[in-house]
GROMACS .gro file of C-alpha atoms in nm:
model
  136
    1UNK     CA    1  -2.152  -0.586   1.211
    2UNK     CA    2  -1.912  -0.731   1.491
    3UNK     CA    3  -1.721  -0.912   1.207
    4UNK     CA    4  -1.647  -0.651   1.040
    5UNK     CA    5  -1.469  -0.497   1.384
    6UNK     CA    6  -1.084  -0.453   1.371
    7UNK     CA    7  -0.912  -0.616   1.681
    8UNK     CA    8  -0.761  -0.338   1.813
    9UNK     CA    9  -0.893   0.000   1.825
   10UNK     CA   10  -0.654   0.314   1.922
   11UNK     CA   11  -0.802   0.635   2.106
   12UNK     CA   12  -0.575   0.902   1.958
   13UNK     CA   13  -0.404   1.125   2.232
   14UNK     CA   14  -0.154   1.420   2.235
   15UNK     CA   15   0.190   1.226   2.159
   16UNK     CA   16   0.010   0.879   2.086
   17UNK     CA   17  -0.278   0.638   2.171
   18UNK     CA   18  -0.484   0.424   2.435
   19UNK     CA   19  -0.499   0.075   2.271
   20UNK     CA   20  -0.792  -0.121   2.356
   21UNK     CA   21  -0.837  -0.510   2.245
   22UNK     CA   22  -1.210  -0.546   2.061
   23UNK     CA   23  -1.383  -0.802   2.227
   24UNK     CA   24  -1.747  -0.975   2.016
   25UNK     CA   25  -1.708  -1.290   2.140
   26UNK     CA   26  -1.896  -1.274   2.479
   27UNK     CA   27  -2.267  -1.448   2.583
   28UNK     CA   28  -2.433  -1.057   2.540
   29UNK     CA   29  -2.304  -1.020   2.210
   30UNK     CA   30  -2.170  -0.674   2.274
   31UNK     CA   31  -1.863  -0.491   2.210
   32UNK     CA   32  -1.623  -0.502   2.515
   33UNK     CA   33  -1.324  -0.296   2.483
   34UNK     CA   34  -1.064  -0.407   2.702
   35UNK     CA   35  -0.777  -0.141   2.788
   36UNK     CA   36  -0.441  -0.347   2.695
   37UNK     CA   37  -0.147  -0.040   2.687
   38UNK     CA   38  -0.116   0.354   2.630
   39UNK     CA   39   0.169   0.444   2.399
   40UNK     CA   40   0.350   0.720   2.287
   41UNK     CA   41   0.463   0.790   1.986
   42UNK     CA   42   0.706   1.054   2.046
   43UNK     CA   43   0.984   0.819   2.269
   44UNK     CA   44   0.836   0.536   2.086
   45UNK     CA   45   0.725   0.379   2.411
   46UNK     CA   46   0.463   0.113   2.486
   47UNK     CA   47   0.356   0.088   2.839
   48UNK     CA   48   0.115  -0.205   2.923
   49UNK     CA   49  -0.215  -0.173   3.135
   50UNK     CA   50  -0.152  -0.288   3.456
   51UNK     CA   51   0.026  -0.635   3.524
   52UNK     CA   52  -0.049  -0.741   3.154
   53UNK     CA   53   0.155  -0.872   2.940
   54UNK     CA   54   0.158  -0.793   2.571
   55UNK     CA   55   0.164  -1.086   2.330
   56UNK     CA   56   0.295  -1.122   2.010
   57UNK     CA   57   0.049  -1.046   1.791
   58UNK     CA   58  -0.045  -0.709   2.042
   59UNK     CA   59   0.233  -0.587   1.973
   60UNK     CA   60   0.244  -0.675   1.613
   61UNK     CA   61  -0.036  -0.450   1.577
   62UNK     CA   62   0.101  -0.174   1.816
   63UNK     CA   63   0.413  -0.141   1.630
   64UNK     CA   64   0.262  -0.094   1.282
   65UNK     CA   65  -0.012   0.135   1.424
   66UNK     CA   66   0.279   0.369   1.560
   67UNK     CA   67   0.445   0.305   1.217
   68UNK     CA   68   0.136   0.410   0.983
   69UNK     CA   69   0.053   0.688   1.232
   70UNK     CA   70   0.405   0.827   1.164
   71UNK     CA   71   0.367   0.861   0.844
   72UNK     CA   72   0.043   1.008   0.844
   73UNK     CA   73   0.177   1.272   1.093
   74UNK     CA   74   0.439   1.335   0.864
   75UNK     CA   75   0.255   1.351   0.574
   76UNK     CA   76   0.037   1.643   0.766
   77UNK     CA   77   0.298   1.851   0.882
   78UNK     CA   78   0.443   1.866   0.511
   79UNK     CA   79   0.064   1.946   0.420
   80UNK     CA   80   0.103   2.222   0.689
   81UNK     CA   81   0.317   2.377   0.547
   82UNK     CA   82   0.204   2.392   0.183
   83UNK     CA   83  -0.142   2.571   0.343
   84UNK     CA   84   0.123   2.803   0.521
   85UNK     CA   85   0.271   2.898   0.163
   86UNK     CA   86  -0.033   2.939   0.031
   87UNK     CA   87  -0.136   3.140   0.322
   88UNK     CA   88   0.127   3.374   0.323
   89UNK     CA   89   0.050   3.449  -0.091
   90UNK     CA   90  -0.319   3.495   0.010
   91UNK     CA   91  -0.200   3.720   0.305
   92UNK     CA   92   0.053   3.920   0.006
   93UNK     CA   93  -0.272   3.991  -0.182
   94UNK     CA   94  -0.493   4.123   0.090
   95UNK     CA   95  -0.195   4.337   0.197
   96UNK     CA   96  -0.204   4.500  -0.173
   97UNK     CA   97  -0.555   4.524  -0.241
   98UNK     CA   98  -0.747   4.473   0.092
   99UNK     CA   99  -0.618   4.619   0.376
  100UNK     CA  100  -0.670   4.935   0.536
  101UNK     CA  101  -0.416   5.131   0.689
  102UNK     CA  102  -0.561   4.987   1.061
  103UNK     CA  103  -0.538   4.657   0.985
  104UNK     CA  104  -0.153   4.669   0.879
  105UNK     CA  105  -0.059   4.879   1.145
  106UNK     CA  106  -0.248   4.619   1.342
  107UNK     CA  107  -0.055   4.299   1.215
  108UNK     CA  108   0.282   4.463   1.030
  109UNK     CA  109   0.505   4.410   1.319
  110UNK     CA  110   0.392   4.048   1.381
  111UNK     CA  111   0.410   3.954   1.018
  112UNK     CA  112   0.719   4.124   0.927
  113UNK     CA  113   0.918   3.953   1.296
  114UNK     CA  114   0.793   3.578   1.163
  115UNK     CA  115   0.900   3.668   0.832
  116UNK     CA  116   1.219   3.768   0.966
  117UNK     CA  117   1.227   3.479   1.188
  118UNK     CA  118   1.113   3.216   0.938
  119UNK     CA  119   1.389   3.389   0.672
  120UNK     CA  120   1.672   3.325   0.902
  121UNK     CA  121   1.601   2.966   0.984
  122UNK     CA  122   1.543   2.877   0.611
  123UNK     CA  123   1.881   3.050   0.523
  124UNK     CA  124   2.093   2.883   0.791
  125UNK     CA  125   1.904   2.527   0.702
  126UNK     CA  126   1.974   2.601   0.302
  127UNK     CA  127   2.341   2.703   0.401
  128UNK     CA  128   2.382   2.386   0.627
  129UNK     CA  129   2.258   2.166   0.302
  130UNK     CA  130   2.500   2.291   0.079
  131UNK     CA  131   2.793   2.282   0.300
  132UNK     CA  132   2.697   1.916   0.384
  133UNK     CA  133   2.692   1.871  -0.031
  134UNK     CA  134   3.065   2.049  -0.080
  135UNK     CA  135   3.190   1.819   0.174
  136UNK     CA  136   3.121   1.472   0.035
   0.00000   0.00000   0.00000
C-alpha cells in the first residue's frame, strides 16, 4: 500500500491547503505526515512551516497543485451556475403549477429582488462586452 502513496498530500481549507510531505520510509513502517507549508490559493501565496525551507521539487508540486485546483474551482463555479439555470426553470414550473398562494406571497419578493438584481448585472456585463467588441 505505502507505494502506492503520493508524496504530498493537501488538506483542503477555505482559500487553499495544508501541504504535508508523505513519509513510508521510517523503521515502524507507518505513514508520517510531516507539515511542510499552508497555502492559499486566493493571493497565490505559499507560506512555509516554520524555519523550513521549500525545495525544488516541494514546490514543483505546490505550484501545480494550486494550478489543477484552479481549474477544478473554476470548472465548479461554471457548474454552479448551470444548476442555478436549471433551478430557476424548475422554480418557473412550481410557480405555475405548484404553488399556493402562501408560498408565493412567502418567497415573491425575494425571488423577484434577485431576479431584478441578477437582470441588471447581466445587462451591464452584456453591454460592457459589446462595447469592448465596437471598439477594436
Amino acid at each position: 500500500m505505502s507505494s502506492d502513496l503520493p508524496d504530498y498530500y493537501f488538506r483542503i481549507r477555505e482559500n487553499g491547503a495544508v501541504v504535508f510531505r508523505i513519509d513510508t520510509e521510517n523503521r515502524q513502517r507507518r505513514i508520517d505526515m510531516d507539515q511542510i507549508a499552508v497555502i492559499n490559493i486566493k493571493n497565490n501565496d505559499v507560506k512555509p512551516q516554520g524555519d523550513r525551507e521549500l525545495s525544488a521539487g516541494d514546490m514543483a508540486a505546490i505550484r501545480s497543485w494550486m494550478a489543477e485546483r484552479t481549474d477544478l474551482l473554476a470548472r465548479r463555479d461554471i457548474d454552479d451556475i448551470h444548476r442555478a439555470v436549471d433551478h430557476m426553470n424548475l422554480t418557473t414550473q412550481w410557480v405555475q403549477s405548484k404553488a399556493t398562494d402562501e408560498q408565493l406571497e412567502n418567497v415573491t419578493d425575494a425571488l423577484l429582488l434577485a431576479m431584478h438584481d441578477l437582470r441588471s448585472v447581466l445587462v451591464r456585463k452584456k453591454a460592457d462586452r459589446l462595447m469592448d467588441k465596437t471598439g477594436d
